[in-house]
Tab-separated table of C-alpha atoms and ligand atoms in Angstrom:
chain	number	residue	atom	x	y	z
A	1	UNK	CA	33.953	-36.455	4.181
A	2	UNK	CA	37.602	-36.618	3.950
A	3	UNK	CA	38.707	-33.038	4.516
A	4	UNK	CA	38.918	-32.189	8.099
A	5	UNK	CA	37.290	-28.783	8.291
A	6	UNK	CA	37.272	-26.499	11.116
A	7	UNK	CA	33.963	-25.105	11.958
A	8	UNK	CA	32.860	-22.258	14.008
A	9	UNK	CA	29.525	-22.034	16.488
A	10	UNK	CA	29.500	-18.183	17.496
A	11	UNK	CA	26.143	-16.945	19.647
A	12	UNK	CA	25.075	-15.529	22.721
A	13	UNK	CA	24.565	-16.448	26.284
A	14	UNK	CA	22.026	-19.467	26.716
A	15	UNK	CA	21.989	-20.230	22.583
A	16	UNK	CA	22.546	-23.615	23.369
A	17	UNK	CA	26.124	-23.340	21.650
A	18	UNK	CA	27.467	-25.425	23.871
A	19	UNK	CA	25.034	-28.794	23.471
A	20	UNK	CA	24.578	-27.892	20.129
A	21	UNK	CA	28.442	-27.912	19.453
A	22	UNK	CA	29.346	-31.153	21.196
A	23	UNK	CA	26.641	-33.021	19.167
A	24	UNK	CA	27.427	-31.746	15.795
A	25	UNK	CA	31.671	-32.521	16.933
A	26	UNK	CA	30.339	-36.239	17.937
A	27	UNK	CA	28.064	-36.521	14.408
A	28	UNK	CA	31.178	-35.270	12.279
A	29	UNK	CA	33.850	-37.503	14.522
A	30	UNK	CA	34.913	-34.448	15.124
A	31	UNK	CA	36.716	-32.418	18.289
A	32	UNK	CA	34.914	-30.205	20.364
A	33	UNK	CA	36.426	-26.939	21.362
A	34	UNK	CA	34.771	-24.915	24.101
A	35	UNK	CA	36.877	-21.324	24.263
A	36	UNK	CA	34.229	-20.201	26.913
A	37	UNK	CA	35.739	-22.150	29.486
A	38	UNK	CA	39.219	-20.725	28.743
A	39	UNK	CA	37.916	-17.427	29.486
A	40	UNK	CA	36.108	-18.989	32.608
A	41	UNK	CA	39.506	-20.528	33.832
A	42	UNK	CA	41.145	-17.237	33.671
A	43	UNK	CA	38.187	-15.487	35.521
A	44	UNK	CA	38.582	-18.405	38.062
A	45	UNK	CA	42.054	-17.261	38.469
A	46	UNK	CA	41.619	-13.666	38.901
A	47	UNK	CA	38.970	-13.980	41.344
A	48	UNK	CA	40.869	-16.348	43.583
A	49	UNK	CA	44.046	-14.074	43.256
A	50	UNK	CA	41.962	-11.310	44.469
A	51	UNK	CA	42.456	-8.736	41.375
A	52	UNK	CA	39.957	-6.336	40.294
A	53	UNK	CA	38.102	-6.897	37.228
A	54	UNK	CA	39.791	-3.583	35.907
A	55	UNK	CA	43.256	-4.182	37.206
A	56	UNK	CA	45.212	-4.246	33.790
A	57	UNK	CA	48.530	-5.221	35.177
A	58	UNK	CA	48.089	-7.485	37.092
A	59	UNK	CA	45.728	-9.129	35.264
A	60	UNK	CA	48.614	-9.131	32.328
A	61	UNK	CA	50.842	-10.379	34.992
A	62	UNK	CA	49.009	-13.106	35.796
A	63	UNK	CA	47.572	-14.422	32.532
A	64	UNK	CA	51.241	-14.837	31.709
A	65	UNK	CA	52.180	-17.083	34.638
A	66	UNK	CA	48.857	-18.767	33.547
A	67	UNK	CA	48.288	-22.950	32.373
A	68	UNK	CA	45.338	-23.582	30.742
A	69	UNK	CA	44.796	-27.220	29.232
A	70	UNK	CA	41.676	-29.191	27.972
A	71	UNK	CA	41.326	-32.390	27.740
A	72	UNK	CA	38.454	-35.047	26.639
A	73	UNK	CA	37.387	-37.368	29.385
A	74	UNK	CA	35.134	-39.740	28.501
A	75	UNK	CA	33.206	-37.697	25.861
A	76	UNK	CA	33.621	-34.635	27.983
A	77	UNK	CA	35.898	-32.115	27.796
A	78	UNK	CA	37.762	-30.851	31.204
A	79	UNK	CA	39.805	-28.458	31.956
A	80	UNK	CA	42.926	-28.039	33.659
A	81	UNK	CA	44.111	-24.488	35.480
A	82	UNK	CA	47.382	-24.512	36.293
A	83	UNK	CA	47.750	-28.790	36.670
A	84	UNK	CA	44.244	-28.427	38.394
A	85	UNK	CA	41.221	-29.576	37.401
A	86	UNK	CA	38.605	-26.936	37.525
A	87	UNK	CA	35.868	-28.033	35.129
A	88	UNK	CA	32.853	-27.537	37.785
A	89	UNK	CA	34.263	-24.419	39.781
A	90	UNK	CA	34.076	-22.425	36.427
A	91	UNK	CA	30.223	-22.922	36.348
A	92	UNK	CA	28.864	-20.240	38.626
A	93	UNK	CA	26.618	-17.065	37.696
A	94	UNK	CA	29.504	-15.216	39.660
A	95	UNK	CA	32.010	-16.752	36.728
A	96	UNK	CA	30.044	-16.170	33.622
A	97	UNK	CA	29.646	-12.610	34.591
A	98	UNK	CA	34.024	-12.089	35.671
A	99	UNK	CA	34.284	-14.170	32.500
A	100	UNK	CA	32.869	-11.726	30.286
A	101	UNK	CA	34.412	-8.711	31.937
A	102	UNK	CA	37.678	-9.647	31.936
A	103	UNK	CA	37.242	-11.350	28.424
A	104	UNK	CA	37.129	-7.609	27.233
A	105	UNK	CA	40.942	-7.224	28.164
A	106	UNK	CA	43.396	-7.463	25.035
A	107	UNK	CA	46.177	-9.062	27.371
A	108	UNK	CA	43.194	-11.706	28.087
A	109	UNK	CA	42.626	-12.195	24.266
A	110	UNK	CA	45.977	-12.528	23.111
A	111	UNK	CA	46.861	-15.091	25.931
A	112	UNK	CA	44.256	-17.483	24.548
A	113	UNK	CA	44.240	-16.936	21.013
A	114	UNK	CA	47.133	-19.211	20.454
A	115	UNK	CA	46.065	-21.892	22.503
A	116	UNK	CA	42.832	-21.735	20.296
A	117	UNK	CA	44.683	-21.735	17.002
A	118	UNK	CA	46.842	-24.515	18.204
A	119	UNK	CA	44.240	-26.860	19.230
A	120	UNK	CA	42.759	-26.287	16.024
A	121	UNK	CA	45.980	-27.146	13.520
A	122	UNK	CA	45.416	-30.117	11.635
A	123	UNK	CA	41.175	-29.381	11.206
A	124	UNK	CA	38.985	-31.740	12.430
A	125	UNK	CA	37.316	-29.132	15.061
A	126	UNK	CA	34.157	-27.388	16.289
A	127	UNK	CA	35.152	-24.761	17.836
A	128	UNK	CA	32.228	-22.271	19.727
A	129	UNK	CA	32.963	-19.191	21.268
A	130	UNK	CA	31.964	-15.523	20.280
A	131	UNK	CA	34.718	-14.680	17.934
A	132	UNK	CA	35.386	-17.672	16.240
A	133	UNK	CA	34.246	-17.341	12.716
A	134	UNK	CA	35.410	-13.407	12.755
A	135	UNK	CA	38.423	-13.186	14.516
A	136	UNK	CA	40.494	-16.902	15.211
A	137	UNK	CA	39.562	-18.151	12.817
A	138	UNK	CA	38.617	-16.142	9.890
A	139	UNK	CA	39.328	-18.799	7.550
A	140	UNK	CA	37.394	-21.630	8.801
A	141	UNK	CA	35.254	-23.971	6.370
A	142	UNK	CA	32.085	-23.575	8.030
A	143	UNK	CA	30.780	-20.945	10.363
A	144	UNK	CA	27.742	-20.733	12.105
A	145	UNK	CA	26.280	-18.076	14.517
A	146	UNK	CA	23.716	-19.345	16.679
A	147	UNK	CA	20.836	-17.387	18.243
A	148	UNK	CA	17.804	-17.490	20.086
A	149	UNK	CA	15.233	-15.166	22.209
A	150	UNK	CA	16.387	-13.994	25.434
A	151	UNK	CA	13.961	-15.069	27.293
A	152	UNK	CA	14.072	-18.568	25.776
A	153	UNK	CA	17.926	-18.274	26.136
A	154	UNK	CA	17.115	-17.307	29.758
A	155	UNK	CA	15.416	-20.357	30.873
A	156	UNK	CA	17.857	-22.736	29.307
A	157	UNK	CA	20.335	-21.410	31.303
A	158	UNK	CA	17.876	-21.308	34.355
A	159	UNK	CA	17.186	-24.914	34.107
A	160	UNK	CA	20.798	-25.969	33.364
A	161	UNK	CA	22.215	-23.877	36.427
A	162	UNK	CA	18.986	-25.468	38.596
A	163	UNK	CA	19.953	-28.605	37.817
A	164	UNK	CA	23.594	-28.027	39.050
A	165	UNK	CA	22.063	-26.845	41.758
A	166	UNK	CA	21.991	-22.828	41.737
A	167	UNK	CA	19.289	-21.308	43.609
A	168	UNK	CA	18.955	-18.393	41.072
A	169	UNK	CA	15.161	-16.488	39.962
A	170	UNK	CA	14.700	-16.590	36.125
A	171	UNK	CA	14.496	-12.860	36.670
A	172	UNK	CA	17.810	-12.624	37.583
A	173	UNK	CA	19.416	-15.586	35.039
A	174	UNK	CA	17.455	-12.887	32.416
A	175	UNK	CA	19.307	-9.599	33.706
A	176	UNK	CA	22.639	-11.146	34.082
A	177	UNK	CA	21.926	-12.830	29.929
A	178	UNK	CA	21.099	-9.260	28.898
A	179	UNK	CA	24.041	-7.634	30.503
A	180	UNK	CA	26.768	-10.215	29.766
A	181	UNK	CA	25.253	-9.514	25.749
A	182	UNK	CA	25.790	-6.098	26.136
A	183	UNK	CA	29.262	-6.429	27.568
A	184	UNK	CA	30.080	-9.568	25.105
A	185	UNK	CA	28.593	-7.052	21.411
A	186	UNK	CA	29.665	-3.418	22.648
A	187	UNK	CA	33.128	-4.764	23.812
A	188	UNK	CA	35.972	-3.117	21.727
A	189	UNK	CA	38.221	-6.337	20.561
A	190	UNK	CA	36.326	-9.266	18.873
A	191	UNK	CA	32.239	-8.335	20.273
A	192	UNK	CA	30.250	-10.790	19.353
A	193	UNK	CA	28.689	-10.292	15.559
A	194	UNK	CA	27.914	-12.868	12.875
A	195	UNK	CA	30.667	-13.250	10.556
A	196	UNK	CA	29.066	-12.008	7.052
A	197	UNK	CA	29.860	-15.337	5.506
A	198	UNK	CA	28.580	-17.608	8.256
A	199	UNK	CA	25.066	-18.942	8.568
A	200	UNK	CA	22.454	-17.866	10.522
A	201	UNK	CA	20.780	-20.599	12.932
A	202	UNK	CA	17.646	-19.288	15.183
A	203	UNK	CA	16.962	-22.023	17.834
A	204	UNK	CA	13.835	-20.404	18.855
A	205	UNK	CA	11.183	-22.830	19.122
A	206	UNK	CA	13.371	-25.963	17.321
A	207	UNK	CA	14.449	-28.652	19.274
A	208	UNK	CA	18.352	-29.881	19.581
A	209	UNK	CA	17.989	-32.221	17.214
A	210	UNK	CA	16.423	-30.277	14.527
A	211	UNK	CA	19.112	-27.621	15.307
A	212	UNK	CA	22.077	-30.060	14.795
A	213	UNK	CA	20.610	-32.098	11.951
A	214	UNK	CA	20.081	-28.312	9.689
A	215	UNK	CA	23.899	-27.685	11.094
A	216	UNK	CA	25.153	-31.252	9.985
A	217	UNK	CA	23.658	-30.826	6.497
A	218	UNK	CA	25.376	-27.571	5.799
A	219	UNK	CA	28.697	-28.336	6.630
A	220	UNK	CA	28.110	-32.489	4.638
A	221	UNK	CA	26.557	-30.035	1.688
A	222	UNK	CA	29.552	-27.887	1.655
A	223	UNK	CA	31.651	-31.482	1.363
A	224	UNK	CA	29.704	-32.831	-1.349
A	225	UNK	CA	29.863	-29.400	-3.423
A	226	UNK	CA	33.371	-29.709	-2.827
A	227	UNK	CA	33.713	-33.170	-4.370
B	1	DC	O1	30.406	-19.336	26.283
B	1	DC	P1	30.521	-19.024	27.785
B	1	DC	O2	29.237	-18.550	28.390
B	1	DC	O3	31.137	-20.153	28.560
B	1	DC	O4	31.577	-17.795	27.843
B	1	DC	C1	31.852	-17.057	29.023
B	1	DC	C2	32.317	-15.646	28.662
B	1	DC	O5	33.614	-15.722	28.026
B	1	DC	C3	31.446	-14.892	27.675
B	1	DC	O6	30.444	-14.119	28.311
B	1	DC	C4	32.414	-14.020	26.915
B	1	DC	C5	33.721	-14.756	26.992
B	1	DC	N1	34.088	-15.421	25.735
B	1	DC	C6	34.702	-14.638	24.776
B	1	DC	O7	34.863	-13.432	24.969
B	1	DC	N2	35.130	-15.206	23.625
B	1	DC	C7	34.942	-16.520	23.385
B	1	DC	N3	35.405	-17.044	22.257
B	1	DC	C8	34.290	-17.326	24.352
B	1	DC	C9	33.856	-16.740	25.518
């Protein structure tokens, strides 16, 4: 494959987007762009400062006195908030739920969308997110939306916050999935929707492999069709 596409994962909470994403990056020598954590970081920042979740201004205020850098360390990515590395802190229930509130805030949007496009300039990229294929980066080569059950989403991200150590129920990992949907679809700017020319990928019941190998063969069919 010589051209260096840019390629979009969009999906829900607990898709597996993220895995999913960082394979197919590492199968198509590829980077890996998570735009969650970006969101995350900014969360992080807004809860430390104090600031409501519905404080406008001074959320405006402080996304623009704001530094948010990724980098890959080896073969994961990190990220940077303000010069400091905050790649675990960003992984709490508390987080994923600020992340999506505040993620609904235009100021919030327009802070990151150029850091997104940036990262993205000469190709190359998976980039996964919930607006990706419909909103930075309408143009992209190959987009995919990724979905799965609930309930099934619920327990990956049960098991995956377990592991890190959370003492959560799956009862509540399942309300807080449902909710953070809600706010991530019904939101005004960018919800989350499949783009209309993006593929469809249901995880339910396939394994990550399976998953990545039907994602690797559409974007290495769209190459060969465009030989
Ligand atoms: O993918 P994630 O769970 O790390 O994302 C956390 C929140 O950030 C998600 O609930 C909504 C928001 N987000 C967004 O609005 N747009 C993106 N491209 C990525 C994440």
């Amino acid at each position: 494959m010589k051209k260096r596409y840019v390629v979009t994962v969009d999906g829900p909470a607990g898709s597996g987007k993220s895995t999913v994403s960082r394979m197919l990056a590492s199968g198509l020598s590829y980077v890996y762009l998570d735009t969650g954590a970006l969101y995350r970081a900014l969360a992080l920042k807004v809860s430390v400062a104090g600031l409501d979740a519905d404080d406008r201004v001074g959320i405006a205020a402080l996304c623009s006195a704001t530094d948010i850098a990724l980098f890959e360390c080896e073969g994961a990515t990190r990220i940077l908030l303000d010069g400091r590395d905050v790649t675990e802190l960003i992984r709490t229930p508390e987080i994923s739920m600020l992340a999506s509130t505040v993620s609904a805030l235009p100021e919030v949007r327009q802070r990151l969308l150029a850091v997104q496009r940036e990262a993205a300039r000469s190709g190359g990229i998976v980039a996964e997110g919930r607006d990706m294929g419909t909103v930075v980066f309408p143009g992209a080569d190959v987009k995919f939306f990724l979905t799965a059950g609930p309930e099934e989403r619920s327990r990956r991200r049960w098991l995956e916050l377990r592991a890190r150590g959370h003492e959560v129920s799956l009862d509540e990992v399942l309300r807080d999935v449902v909710r953070r949907d809600r706010q991530d679809s019904e939101r005004v700017i960018a919800p989350l929707r499949p783009s209309e020319d993006g593929v469809l990928v249901d995880s339910t019941g396939k394994t990550i492999d399976e998953v990545v190998q039907e994602m690797l063969g559409a974007v290495r069919g769209k190459a060969s069709k465009a030989l």
